[in-house]
Coordinates of C-alpha atoms and ligand atoms in Angstrom, one line a residue:
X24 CA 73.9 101.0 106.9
X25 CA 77.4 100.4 105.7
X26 CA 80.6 98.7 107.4
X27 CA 83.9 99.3 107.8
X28 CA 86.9 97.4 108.7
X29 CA 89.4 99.2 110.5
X30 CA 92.2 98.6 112.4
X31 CA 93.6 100.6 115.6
X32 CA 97.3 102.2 114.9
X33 CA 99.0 100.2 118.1
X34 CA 102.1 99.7 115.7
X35 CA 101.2 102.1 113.2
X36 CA 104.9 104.0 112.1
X37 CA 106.9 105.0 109.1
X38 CA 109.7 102.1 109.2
X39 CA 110.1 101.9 105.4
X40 CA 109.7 103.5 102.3
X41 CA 107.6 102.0 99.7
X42 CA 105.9 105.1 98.2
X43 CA 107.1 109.6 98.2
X44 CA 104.7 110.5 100.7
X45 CA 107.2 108.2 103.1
X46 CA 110.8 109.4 101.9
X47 CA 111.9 111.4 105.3
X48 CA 109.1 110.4 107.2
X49 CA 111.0 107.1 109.0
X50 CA 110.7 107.5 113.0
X51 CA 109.2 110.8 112.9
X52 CA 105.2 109.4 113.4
X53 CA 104.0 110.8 116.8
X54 CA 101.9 107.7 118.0
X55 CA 100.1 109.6 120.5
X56 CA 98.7 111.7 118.1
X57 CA 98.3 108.9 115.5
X58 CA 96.6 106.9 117.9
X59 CA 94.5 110.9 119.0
X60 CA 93.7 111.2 115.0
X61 CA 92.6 107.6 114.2
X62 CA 89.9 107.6 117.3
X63 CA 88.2 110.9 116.3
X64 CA 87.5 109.5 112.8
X65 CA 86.6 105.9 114.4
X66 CA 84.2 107.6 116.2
X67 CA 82.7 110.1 113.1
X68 CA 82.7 107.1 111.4
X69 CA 81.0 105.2 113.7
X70 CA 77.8 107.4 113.9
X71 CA 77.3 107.3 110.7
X72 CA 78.7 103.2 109.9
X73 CA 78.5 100.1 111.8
X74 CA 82.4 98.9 111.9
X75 CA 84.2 96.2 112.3
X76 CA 88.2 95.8 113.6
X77 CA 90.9 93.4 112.6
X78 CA 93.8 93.0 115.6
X79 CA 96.6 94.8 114.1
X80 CA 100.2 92.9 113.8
X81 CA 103.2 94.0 115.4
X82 CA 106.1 94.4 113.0
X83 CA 103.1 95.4 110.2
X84 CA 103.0 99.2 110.6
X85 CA 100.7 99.2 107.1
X86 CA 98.1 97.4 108.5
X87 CA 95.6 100.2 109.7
X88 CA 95.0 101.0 105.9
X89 CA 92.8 98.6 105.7
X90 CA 91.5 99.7 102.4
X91 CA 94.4 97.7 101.1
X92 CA 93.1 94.1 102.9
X93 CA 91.0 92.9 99.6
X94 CA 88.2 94.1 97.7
X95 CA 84.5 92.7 98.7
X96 CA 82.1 91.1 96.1
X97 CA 78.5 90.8 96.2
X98 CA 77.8 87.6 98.5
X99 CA 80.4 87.4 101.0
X100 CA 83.3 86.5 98.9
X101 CA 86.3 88.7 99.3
X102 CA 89.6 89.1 96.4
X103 CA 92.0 88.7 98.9
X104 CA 95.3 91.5 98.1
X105 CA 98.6 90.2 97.0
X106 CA 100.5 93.2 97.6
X107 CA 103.2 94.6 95.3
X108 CA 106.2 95.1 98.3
X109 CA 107.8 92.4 100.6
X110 CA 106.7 95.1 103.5
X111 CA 103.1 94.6 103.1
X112 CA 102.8 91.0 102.1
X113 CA 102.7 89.2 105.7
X114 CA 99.3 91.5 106.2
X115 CA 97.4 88.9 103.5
X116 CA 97.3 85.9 105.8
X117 CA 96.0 88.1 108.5
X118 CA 92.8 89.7 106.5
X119 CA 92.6 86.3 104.7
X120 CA 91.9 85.0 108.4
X121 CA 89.5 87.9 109.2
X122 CA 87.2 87.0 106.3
X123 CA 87.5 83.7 106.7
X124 CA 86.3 83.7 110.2
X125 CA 83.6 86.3 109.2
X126 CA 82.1 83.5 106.7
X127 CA 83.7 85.3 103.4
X128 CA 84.7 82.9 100.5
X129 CA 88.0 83.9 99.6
X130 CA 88.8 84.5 96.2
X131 CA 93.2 85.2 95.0
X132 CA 94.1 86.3 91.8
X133 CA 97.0 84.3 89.7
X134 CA 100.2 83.4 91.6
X135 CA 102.2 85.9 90.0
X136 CA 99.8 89.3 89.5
X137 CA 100.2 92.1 91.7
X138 CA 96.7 93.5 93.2
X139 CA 96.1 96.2 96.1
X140 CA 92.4 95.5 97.2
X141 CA 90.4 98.6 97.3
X142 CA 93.1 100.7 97.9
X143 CA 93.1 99.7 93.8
X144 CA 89.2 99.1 93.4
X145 CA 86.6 101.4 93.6
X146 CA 82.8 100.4 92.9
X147 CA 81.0 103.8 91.6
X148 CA 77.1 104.4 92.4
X149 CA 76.2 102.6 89.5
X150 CA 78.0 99.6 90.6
X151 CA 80.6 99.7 87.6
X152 CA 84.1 99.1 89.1
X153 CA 86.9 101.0 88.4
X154 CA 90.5 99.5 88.8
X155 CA 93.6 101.9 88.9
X156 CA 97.1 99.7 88.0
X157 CA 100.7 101.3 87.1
X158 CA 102.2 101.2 90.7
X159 CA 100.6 98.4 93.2
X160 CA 97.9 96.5 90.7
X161 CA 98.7 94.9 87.6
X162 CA 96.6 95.4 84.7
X163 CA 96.6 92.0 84.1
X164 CA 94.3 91.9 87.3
X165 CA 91.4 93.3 85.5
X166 CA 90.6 90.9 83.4
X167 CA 90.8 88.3 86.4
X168 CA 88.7 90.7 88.4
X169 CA 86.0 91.1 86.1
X170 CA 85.8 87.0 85.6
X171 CA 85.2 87.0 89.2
X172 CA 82.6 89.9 90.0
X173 CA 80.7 88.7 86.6
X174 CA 81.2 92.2 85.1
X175 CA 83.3 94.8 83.3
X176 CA 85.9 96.7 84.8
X177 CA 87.0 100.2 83.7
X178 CA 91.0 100.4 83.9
X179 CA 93.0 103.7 84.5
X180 CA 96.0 104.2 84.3
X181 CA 97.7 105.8 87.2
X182 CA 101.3 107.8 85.7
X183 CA 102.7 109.7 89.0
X184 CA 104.2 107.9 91.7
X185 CA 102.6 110.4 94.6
X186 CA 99.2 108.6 93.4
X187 CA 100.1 105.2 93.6
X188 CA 96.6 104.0 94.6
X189 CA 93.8 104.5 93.0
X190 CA 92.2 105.9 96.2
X191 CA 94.7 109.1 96.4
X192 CA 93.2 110.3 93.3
X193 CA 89.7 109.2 92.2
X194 CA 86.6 108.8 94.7
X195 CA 83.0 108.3 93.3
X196 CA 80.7 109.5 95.3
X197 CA 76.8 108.6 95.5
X198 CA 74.3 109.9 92.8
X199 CA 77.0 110.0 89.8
X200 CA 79.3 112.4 91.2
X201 CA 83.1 111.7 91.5
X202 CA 85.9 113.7 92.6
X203 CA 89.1 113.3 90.5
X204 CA 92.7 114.6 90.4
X205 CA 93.6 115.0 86.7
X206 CA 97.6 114.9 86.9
X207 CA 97.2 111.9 88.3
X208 CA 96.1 109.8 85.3
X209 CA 97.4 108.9 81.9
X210 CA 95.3 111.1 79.0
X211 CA 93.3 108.4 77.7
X212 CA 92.2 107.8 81.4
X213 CA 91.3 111.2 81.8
X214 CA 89.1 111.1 78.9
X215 CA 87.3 107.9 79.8
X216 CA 86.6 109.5 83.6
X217 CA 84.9 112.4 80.9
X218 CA 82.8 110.0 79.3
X219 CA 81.6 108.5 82.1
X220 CA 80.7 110.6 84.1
X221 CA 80.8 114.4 82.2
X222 CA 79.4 116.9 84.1
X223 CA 79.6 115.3 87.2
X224 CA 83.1 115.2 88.2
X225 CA 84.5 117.2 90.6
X226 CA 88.0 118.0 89.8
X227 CA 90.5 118.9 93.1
X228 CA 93.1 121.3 92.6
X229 CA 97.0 120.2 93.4
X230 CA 96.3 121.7 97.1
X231 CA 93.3 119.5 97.3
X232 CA 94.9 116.9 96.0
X233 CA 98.2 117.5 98.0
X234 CA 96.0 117.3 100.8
X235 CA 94.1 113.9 100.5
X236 CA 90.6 115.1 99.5
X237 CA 90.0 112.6 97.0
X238 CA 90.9 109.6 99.8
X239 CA 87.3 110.4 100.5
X240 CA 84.9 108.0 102.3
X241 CA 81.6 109.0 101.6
X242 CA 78.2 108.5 103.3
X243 CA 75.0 109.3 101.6
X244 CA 75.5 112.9 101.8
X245 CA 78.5 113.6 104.0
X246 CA 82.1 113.5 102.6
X247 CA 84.7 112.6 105.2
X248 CA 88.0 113.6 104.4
X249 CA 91.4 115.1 105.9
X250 CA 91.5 119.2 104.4
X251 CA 89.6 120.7 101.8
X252 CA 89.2 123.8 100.3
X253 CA 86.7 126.6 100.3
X254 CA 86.4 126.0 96.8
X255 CA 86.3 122.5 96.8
X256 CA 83.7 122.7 99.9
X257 CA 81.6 125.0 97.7
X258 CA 81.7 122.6 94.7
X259 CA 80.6 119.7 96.8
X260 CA 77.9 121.6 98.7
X261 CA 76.2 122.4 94.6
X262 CA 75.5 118.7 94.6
X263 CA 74.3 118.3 98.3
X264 CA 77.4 116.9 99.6
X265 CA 78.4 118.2 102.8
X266 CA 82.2 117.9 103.9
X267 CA 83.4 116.8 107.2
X268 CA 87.0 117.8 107.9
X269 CA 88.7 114.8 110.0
X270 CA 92.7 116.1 110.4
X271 CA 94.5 112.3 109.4
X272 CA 98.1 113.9 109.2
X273 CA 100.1 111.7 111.0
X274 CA 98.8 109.1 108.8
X275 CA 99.9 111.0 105.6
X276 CA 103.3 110.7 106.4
X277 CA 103.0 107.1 105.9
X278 CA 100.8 108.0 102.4
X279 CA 97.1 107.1 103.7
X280 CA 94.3 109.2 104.9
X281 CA 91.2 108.7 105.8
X282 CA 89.6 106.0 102.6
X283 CA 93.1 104.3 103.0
X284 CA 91.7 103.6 106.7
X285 CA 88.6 102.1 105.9
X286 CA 87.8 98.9 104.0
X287 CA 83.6 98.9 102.7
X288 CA 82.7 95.5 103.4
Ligands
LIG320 N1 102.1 103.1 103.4 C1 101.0 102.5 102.7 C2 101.5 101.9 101.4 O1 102.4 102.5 100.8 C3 99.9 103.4 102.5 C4 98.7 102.8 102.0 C5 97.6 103.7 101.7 N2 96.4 103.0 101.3 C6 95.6 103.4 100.3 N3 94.6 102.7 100.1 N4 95.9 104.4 99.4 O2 101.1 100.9 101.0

C-alpha cells in the first residue's frame, strides 16, 4: 500500500505571490471550503493509501503542498527541499524534523542550488526519475540527485511560468503511461518524453491542463485529480485508468492541486 504525507490547511491562504496561478488571489481563499475540499480528498485518499500528517506552521500558508517537502529515496533517506523563494524556505526545518523523527537519513543538495522536492521529482513505473528545473530546481541539481539515488536522471526543461513545477505538467502513471502537457516544455524536452515513452503518453489539452489534470496522484488504476475532460476521461479509460474527480479549487488559487497535496513516501 502506498503513503502519503499531508498536511491539514489550518493556515492554508494566498498571502504572497511567488507563481501566476497566485497574482489576484491574496485574501480571497475561503478557508471553510479549503479546509471542506482538502478532507474529501484526505479521506478518498485514505481508502485507497495509508497517510501520514506533518503539523502545519502558522505564518507558512505553502505548507499543505507537501509534495514540495523533499523527494524520498529507496531506504528511508529523504533529499530534503531547499526552496527557490524566501516564502517557502522556513517549511525545510519543519519536514527536515518530520523525517528525522520518522527514522529518514537526510540527504541536502549543495549550499547554493535551488531544488523543490517532488513538486520537481517524479519517479516513473520503471523507476527512472525525471527532474523538471527552469523555475524552482536548478539543473545543476540533477547531477547531485542522481549521485545520491545511484542512477540517471532524465532533465526537462520547464519554459512557461504557469508550469513552474514539474508536477503541473507531467504525471507518469503505472504500466508506462504518462499524461503530459506539451506547451509546457522546451522542444528537446518534448521529444525526449516521445522517446521514452511513444505511444504511451497521454497528452491534456490547454482546458485539461488549465485545470490541473496532470497534478495527478495515481493509484494502481485510479487517477485522482481536480477536473477532467470527457476526452481526457475516455483516453485514460483505453488504458484501464479510471478517473476520480476530487474538486481542489480553492487550492488552485494558491497554484496546487491535488499531487501538490501529497508527498509519496
Ligand atoms: N503556492 C505554492 C508555490 O508556489 C504551490 C506549490 C504547488 N506544489 C507543487 N508541487 N506543484 O510554491
Amino acid at each position: 500500500m502506498k503513503t502519503f504525507l499531508m498536511c491539514e490547511p489550518r493556515y492554508f491562504e494566498v498571502s504572497y505571490v511567488i507563481n501566476p496561478w497566485m497574482t489576484g488571489n491574496q485574501g480571497l481563499v475561503n478557508m471553510e471550503l479549503a479546509a471542506k475540499q482538502w478532507k474529501n480528498f484526505h479521506d478518498i485518499l485514505s481508502s485507497k493509501a495509508s497517510i501520514r500528517l506533518i503539523e502545519p506552521v502558522a505564518g507558512l500558508p505553502d505548507m499543505v503542498f507537501t509534495a514540495n517537502g523533499g523527494l524520498v529515496c529507496r531506504d528511508h533517506e529523504v533529499i530534503v527541499s531547499s526552496f527557490r523563494y524566501p516564502e517557502r524556505q522556513a517549511e525545510s526545518p519543519y519536514f527536515s524534523k518530520f523525517f528525522e523523527d520518522s527514522g529518514y537519513r537526510i540527504r541536502r543538495l549543495n549550499s547554493d542550488i535551488k531544488f523543490e522536492g517532488a513538486g520537481d521529482a517524479l519517479y516513473d513505473s520503471n523507476g527512472q526519475v525525471w527532474v523538471g528545473y527552469g523555475h524552482r530546481s536548478d539543473v545543476e541539481a540533477l547531477d547531485e540527485i542522481a549521485a545520491i539515488l545511484h542512477t540517471r536522471v532524465n532533465g526537462l526543461t520547464l519554459v512557461d511560468p504557469r508550469w513552474y513545477h514539474l508536477d503541473t505538467a507531467f504525471c507518469p502513471l503505472a504500466n508506462g503511461y504518462v499524461i503530459a502537457y506539451e506547451k509546457a516544455f522546451s522542444s528537446q524536452s518534448v521529444n525526449k518524453i516521445k522517446n521514452e515513452f511513444s505511444d504511451k503518453i497521454i497528452w491534456v489539452s490547454d482546458q485539461d491542463a488549465n485545470n490541473f489534470a496532470c497534478n495527478a496522484v495515481n493509484i494502481g488504476n485510479d487517477v485522482i485529480l481536480n477536473k477532467a475532460s470527457d476526452e481526457l476521461k475516455v483516453a485514460l479509460s483505453k488504458h484501464k485508468f479510471s478517473v476520480i474527480e476530487v474538486d481542489v479549487s480553492e487550492f488552485i488559487k494558491a497554484g496546487g492541486a491535488c499531487k501538490c497535496l501529497t508527498l509519496e513516501l
